[in-house]
Structures are given as structure tokens and as C-alpha cells.
PDB file of C-alpha atoms in Angstrom:
ATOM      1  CA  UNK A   1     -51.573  -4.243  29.018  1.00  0.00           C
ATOM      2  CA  UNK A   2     -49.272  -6.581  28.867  1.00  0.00           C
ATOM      3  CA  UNK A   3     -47.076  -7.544  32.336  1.00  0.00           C
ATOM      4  CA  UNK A   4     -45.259 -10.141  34.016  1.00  0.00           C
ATOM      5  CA  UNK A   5     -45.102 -11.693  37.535  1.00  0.00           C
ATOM      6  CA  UNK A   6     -42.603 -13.184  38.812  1.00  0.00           C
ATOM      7  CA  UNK A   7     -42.232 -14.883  42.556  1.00  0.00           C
ATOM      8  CA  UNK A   8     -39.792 -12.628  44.939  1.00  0.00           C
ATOM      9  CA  UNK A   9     -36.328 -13.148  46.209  1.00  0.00           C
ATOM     10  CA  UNK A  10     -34.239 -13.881  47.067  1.00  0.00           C
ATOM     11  CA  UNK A  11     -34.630 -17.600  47.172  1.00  0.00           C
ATOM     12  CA  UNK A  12     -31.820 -20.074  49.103  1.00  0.00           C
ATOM     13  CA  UNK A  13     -31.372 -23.925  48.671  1.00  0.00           C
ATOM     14  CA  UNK A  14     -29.022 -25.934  49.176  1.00  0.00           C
ATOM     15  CA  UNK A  15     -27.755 -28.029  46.384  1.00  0.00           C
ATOM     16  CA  UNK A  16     -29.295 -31.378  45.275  1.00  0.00           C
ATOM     17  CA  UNK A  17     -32.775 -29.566  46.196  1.00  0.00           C
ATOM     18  CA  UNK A  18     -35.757 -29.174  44.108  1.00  0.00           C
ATOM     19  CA  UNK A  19     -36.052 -25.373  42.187  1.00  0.00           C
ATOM     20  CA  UNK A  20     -39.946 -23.612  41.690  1.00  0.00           C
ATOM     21  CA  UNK A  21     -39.927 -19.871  40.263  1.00  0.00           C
ATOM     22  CA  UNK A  22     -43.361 -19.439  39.610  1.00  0.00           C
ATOM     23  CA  UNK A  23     -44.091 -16.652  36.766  1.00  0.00           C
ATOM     24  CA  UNK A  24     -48.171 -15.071  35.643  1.00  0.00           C
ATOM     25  CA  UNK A  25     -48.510 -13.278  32.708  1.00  0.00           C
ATOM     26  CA  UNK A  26     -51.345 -10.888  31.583  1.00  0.00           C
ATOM     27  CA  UNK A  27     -51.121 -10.520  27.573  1.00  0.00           C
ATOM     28  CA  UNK A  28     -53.472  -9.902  24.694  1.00  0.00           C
ATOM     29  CA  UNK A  29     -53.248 -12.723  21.589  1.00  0.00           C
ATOM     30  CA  UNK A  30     -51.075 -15.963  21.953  1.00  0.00           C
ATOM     31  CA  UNK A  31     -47.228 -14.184  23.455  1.00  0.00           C
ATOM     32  CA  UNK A  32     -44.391 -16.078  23.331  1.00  0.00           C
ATOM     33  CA  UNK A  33     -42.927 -16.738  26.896  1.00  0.00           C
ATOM     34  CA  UNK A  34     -38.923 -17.078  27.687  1.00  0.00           C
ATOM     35  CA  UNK A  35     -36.968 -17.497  31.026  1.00  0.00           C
ATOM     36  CA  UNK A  36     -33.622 -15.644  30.590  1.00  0.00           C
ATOM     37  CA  UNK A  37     -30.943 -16.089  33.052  1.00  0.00           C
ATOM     38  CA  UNK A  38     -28.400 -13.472  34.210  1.00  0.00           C
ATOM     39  CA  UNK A  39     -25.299 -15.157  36.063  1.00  0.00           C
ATOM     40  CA  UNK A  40     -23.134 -12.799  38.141  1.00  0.00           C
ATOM     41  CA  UNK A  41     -20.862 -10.877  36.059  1.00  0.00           C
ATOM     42  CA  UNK A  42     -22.495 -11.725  32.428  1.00  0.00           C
ATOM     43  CA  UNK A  43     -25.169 -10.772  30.377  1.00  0.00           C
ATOM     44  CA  UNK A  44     -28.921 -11.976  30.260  1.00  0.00           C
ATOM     45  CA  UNK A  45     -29.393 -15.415  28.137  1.00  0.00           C
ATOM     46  CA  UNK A  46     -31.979 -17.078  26.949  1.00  0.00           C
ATOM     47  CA  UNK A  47     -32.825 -20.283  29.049  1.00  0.00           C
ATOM     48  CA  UNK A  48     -35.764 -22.018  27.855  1.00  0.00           C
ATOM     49  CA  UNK A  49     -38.843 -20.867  25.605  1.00  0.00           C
ATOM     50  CA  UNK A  50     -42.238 -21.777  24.481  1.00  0.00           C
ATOM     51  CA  UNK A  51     -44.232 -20.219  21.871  1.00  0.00           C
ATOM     52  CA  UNK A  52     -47.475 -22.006  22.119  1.00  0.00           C
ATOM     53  CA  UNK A  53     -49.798 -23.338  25.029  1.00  0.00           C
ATOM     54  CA  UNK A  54     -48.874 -26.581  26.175  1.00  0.00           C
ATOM     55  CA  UNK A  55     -45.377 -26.539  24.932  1.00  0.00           C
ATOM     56  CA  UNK A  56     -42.826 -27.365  27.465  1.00  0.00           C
ATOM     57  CA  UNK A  57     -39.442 -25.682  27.366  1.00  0.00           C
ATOM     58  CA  UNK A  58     -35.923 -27.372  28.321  1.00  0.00           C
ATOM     59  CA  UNK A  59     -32.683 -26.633  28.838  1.00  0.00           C
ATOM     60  CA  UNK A  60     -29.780 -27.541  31.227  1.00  0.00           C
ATOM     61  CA  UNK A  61     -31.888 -29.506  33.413  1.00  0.00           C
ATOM     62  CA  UNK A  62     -33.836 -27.236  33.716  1.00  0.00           C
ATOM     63  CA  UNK A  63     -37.927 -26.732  32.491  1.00  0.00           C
ATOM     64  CA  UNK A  64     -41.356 -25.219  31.934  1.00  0.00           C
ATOM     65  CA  UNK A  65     -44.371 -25.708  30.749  1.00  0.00           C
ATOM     66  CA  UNK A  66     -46.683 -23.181  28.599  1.00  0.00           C
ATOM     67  CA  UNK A  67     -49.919 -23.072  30.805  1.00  0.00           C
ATOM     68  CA  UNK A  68     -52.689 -20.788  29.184  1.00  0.00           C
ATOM     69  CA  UNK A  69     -55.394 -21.766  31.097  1.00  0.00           C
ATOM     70  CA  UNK A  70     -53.930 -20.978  34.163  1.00  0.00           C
ATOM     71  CA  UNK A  71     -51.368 -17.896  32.158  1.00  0.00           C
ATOM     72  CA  UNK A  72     -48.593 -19.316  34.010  1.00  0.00           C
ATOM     73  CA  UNK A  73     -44.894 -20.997  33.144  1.00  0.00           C
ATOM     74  CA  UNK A  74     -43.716 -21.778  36.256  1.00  0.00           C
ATOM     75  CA  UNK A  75     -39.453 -22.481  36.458  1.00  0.00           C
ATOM     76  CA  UNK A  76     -38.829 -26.204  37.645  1.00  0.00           C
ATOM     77  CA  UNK A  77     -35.159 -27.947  38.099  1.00  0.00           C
ATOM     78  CA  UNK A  78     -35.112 -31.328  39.536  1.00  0.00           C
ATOM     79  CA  UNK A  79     -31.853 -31.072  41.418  1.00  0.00           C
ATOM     80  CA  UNK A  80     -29.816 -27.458  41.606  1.00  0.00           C
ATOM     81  CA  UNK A  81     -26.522 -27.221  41.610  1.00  0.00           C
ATOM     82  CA  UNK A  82     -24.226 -23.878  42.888  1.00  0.00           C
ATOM     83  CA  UNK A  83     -23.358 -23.284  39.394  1.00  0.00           C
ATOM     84  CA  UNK A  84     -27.220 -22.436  39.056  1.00  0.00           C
ATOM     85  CA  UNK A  85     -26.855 -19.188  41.292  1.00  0.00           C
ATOM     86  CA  UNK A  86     -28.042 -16.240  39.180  1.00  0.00           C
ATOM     87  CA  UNK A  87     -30.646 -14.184  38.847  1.00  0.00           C
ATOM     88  CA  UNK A  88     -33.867 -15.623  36.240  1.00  0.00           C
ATOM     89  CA  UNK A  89     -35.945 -13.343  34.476  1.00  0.00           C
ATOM     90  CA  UNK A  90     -40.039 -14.649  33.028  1.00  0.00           C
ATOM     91  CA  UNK A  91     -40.855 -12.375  30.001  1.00  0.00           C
ATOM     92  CA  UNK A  92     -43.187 -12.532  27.086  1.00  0.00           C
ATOM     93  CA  UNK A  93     -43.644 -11.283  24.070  1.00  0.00           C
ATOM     94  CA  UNK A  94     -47.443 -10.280  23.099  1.00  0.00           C
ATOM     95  CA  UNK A  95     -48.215 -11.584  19.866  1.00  0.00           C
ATOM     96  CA  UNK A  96     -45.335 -13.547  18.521  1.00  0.00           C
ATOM     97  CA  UNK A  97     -42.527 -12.653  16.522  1.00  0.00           C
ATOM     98  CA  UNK A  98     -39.653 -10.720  16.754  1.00  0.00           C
ATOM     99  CA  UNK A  99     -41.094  -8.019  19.131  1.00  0.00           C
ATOM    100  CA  UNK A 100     -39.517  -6.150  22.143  1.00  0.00           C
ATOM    101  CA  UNK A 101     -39.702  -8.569  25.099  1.00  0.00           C
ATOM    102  CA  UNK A 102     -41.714  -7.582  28.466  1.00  0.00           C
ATOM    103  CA  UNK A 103     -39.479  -9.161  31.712  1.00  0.00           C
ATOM    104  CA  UNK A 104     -40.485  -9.796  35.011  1.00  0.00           C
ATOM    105  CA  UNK A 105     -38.832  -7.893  37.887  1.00  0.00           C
ATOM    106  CA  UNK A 106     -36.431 -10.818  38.403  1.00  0.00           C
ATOM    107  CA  UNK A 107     -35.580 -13.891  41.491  1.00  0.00           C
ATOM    108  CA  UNK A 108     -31.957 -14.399  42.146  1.00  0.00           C
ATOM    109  CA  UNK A 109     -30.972 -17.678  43.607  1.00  0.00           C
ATOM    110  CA  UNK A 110     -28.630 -19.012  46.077  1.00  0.00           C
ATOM    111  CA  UNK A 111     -27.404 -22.519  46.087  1.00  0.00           C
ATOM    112  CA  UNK A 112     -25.593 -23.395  48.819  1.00  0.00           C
ATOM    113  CA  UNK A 113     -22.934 -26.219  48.772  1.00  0.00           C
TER     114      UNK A 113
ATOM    115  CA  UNK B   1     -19.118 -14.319  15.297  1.00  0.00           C
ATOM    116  CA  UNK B   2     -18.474 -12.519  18.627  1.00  0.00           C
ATOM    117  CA  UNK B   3     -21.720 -11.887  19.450  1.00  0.00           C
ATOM    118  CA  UNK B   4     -23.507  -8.523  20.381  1.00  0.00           C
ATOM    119  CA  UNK B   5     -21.067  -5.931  21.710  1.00  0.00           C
ATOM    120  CA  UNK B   6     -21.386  -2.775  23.405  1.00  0.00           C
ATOM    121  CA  UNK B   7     -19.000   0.165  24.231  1.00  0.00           C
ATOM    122  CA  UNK B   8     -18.323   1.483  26.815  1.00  0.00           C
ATOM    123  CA  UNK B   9     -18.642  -1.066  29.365  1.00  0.00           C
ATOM    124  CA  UNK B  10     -19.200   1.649  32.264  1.00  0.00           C
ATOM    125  CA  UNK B  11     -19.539   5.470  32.105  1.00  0.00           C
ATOM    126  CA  UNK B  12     -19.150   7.535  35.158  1.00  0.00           C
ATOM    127  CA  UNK B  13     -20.316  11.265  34.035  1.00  0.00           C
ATOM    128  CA  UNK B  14     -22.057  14.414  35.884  1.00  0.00           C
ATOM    129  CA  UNK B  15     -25.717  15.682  35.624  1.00  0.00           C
ATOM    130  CA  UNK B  16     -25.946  17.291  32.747  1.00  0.00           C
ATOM    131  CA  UNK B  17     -23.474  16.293  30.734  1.00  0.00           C
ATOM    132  CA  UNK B  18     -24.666  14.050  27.614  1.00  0.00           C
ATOM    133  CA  UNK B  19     -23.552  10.554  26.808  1.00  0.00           C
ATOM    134  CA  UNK B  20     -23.401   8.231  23.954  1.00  0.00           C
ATOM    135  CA  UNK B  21     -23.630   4.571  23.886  1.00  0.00           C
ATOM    136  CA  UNK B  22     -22.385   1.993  20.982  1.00  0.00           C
ATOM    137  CA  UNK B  23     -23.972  -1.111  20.227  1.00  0.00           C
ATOM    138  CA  UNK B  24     -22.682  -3.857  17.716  1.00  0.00           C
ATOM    139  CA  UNK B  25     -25.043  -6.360  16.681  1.00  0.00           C
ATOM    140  CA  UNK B  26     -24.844  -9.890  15.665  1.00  0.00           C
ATOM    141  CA  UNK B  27     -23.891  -9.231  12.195  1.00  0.00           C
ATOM    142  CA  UNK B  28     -26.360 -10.773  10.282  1.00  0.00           C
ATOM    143  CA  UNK B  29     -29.029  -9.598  12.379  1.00  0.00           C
ATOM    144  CA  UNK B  30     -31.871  -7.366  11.515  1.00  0.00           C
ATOM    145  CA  UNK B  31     -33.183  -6.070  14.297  1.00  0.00           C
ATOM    146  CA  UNK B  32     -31.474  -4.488  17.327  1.00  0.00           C
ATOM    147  CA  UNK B  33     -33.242  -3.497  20.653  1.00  0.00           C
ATOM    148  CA  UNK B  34     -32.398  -0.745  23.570  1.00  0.00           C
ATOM    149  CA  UNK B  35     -33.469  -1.853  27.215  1.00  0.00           C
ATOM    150  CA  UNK B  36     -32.892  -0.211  30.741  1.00  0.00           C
ATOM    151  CA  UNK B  37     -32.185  -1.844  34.026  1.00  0.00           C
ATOM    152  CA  UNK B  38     -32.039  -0.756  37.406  1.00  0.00           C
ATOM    153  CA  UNK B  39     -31.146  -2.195  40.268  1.00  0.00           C
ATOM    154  CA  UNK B  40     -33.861  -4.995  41.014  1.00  0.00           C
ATOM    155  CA  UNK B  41     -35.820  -4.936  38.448  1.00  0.00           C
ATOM    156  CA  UNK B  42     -35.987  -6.654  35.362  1.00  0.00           C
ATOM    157  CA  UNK B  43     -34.986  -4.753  31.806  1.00  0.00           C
ATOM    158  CA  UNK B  44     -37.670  -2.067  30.646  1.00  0.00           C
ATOM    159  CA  UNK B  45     -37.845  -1.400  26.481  1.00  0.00           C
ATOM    160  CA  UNK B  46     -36.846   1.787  24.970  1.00  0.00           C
ATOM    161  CA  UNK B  47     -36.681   1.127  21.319  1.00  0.00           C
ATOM    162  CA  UNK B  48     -35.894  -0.500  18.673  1.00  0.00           C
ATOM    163  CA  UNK B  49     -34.778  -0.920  14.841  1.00  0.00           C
ATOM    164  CA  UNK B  50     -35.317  -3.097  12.033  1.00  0.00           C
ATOM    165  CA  UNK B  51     -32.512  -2.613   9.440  1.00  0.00           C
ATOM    166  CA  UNK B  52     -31.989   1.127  10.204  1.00  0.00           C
ATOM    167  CA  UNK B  53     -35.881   2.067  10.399  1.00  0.00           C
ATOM    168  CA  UNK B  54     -36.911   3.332  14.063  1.00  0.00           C
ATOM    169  CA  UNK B  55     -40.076   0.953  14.657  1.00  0.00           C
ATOM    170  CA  UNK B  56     -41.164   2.107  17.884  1.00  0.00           C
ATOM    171  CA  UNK B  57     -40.028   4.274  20.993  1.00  0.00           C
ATOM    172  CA  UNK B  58     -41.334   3.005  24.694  1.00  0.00           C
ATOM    173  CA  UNK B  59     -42.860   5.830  26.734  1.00  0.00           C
ATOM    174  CA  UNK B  60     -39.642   5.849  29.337  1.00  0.00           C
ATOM    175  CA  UNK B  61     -37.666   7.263  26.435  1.00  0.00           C
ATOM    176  CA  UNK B  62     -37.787  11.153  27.255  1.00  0.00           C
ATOM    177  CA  UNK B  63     -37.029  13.555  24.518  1.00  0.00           C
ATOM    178  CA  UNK B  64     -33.598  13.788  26.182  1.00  0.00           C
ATOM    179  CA  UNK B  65     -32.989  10.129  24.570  1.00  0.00           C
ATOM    180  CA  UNK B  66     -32.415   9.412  20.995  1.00  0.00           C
ATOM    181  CA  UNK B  67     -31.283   6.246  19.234  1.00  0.00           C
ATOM    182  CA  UNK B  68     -30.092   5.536  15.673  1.00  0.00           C
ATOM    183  CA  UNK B  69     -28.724   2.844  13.550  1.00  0.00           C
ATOM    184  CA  UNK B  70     -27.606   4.743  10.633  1.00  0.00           C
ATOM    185  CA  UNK B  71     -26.913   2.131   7.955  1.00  0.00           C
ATOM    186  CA  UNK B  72     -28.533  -0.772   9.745  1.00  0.00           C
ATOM    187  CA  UNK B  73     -25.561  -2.312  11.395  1.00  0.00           C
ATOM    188  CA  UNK B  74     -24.541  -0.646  14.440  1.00  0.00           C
ATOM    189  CA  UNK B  75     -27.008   1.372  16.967  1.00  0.00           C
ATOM    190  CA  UNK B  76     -25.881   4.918  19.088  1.00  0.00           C
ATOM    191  CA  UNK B  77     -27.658   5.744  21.909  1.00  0.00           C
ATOM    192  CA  UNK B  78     -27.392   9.209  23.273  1.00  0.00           C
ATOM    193  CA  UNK B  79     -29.025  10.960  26.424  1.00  0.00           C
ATOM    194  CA  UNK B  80     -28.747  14.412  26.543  1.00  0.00           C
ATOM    195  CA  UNK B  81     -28.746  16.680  29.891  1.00  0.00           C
ATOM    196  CA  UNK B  82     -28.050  13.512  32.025  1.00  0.00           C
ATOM    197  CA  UNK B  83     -30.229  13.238  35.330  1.00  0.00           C
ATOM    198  CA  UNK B  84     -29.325  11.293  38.600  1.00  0.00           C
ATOM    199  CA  UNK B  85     -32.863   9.106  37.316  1.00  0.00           C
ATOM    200  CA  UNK B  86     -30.962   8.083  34.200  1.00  0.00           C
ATOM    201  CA  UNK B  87     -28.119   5.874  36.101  1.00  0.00           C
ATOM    202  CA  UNK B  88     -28.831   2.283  34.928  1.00  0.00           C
ATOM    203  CA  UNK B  89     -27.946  -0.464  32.668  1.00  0.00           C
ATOM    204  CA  UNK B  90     -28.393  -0.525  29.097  1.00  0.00           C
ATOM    205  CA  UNK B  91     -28.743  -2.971  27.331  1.00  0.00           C
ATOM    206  CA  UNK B  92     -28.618  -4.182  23.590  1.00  0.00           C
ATOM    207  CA  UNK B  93     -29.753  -6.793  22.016  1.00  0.00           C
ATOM    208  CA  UNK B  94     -30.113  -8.243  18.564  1.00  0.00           C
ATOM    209  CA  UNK B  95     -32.550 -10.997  16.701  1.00  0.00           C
ATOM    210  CA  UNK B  96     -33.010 -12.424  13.385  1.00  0.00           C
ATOM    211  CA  UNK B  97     -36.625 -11.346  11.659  1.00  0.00           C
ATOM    212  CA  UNK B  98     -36.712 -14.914  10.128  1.00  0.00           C
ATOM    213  CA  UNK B  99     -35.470 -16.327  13.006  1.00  0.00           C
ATOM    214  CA  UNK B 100     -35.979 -18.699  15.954  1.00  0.00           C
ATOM    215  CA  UNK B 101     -39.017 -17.483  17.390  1.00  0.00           C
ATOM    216  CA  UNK B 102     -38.227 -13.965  18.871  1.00  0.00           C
ATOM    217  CA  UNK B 103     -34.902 -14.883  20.287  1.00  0.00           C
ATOM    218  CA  UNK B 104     -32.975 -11.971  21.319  1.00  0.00           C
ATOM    219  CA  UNK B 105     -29.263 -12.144  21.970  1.00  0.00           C
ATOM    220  CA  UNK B 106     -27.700  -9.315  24.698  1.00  0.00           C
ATOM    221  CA  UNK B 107     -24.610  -7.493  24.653  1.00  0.00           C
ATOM    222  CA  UNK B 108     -23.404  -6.663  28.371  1.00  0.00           C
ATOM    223  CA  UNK B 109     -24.204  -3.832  28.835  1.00  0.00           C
ATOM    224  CA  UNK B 110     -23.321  -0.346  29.695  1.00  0.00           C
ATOM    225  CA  UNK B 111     -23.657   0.554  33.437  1.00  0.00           C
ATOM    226  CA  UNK B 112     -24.403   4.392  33.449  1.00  0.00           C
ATOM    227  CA  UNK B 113     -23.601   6.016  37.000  1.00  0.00           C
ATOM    228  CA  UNK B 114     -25.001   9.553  36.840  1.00  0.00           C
ATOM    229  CA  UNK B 115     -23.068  11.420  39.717  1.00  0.00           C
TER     230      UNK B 115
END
């Protein structure tokens, strides 16, 4: 079937420091794979996305990169800041379009001033 | 456009009792999704519509759950004979068929507390 797997929290850093969520999938066909992000207090919203392999997704400093030979798109940010402490969700959808999305169990973060 | 919407924001009820949930799409949006989520773990699908056609239902929804979006607009989510197992988040969320590669905008939430 179709699953995702995402690293375990909770993870700590202090600001300025370099982020890695790393995120497997398992999926039939060519999914579609999304980081959402779910600050405290809020709902979920889409981060980044990429809907084909080798595509690299951006946003807010944030990025990752569609890896199919490896099934992976792994969470990278450069230099976190405390405003980035929420909780980030890896999920797919199998076979492209507009199809119910499958999530990963979820890493919070912690940046520390 | 306010985005997606959902009512009521928390519901505190006893086992047993039933329980209805609202959710207000983005308005020009076709299809609207139902997802759970407990504490820890990422959301799980229930169902979901396009326009007000029932495409599929997820295995966690029980035949205590039903969901319907009437005239395509607005989505009702009921669980009858609530159990302790049901307290959760629920979530809604809406996309565009045409749209931007499967993106799916959430309300949120309503947090369910089954006492």
C-alpha cells in the first residue's frame, strides 16, 4: 500500500542551525509528495511540493528534492529561525491528481533562541 | 475568500450521544475532504466528495460515521453513538479538480473530546 515515513521527534536546535527531516515513501505509480506544516494554534498548510522525480520544492527558505530512486524527499532549511517551531507533516498522494493525501505521523520542532 | 471553515471549533459531548460537524469549503472548490487526527499522529482519510457525489469512504469510517455535501457546497459530518475511540481532530479540506497539482487547503478543525 501506500505509506509514509517520517524521522521522529521531537527535534531541538538552536536558531541559525542547519534543519534535516528526512521522509520514505512506499507508493504504486508516480505520487505527488507535499510537506505541510502545522504551527501551534493553526491549521495544516502546504509548505513545499513536487509532483515529479527530480523536482525540487521551495518555500520560505525552506526545500526538498523529489528522489525516486532512493523514494525519499528529505526536509532541508539552511538556517532556522524560532518562528520555524511547528510540527511538519511528509505525505503523498499515489497517482497524481486531486486525490486524498496519505501523511506521515509528523516531527515537531524546537528552535531555541 | 475566507478560506475553508469549520463549525464548531470544539465539541465536548458524552458516549453515546451523536454529533454533527460543518464544513465550508473554498467556494469555488470542487472537492472537499474529511480527515482524523489524534494526538501524534499525522491526519488519517475518511472521505471525500467531488461536487456532492461521495467518491470514496476510508476503512476507519465505521457505519456509525456518515458524511454528505448535499448540493455540493458545504459538507456535514455526523457520528452516531459516540465512543471514547472517536475523540480527535477533524479536519476539512478543500481543492480545485483543475487545479494546482492536488493542493488541498484545511479548515481548523474540530477537536472532538468524547467524555
Amino acid at each position: 500500500g501506500n505509506s509514509v515515513t517520517q524521522m521522529e521527534g521531537p527535534v531541538t536546535l538552536s536558531e541559525e542551525a542547519f534543519l534535516t527531516i528526512n521522509c520514505t515513501y512506499t507508493a504504486t505509480g508516480y505520487p505527488s509528495l507535499f510537506w505541510y506544516v502545522q504551527y501551534p494554534g493553526e491549521g495544516l498548510q502546504l509548505l513545499l511540493k513536487a509532483t515529479k522525480a527530480d523536482d525540487k520544492g521551495s518555500n520560505k527558505g525552506f526545500e526538498a528534492t523529489y528522489r525516486k530512486e532512493t523514494t525519499s524527499f528529505h526536509l532541508e532549511k539552511g538556517s532556522v529561525q524560532v518562528s520555524d517551531s511547528a510540527v511538519y507533516f511528509c505525505a503523498l498522494t499515489p497517482s497524481g491528481g486531486n486525490t486524498p493525501l496519505v501523511f506521515g505521523k509528523g516531527t515537531r520542532l524546537s528552535v531555541i533562541a | 475568500d475566507t478560506g475553508v471553515s469549520q463549525n464548531p471549533r470544539h465539541k465536548i459531548t458524552k458516549r453515546g450521544q451523536n454529533v454533527t460537524f460543518r464544513c465550508d469549503p473554498i467556494s469555488e472548490h470542487n472537492r472537499l475532504y474529511w480527515y482524523r487526527q489524534t494526538l501524534g499522529q499525522g491526519p488519517e482519510f475518511l472521505t471525500y466528495f467531488q461536487n456532492e457525489a461521495q467518491l470514496e469512504k476510508s476503512r476507519l469510517l465505521s457505519d456509525r460515521f456518515s458524511a454528505e455535501r448535499p448540493k455540493g457546497s458545504f459538507s456535514t459530518l455526523e457520528i452516531q453513538r459516540t465512543e471514547q475511540g472517536d475523540s480527535a481532530m477533524y479536519l476539512c479540506a478543500s481543492s480545485s479538480q483543475g487545479g494546482k497539482d492536488n493542493e488541498q487547503f484545511f479548515g481548523p478543525g474540530t477537536r472532538l473530546t468524547v467524555l
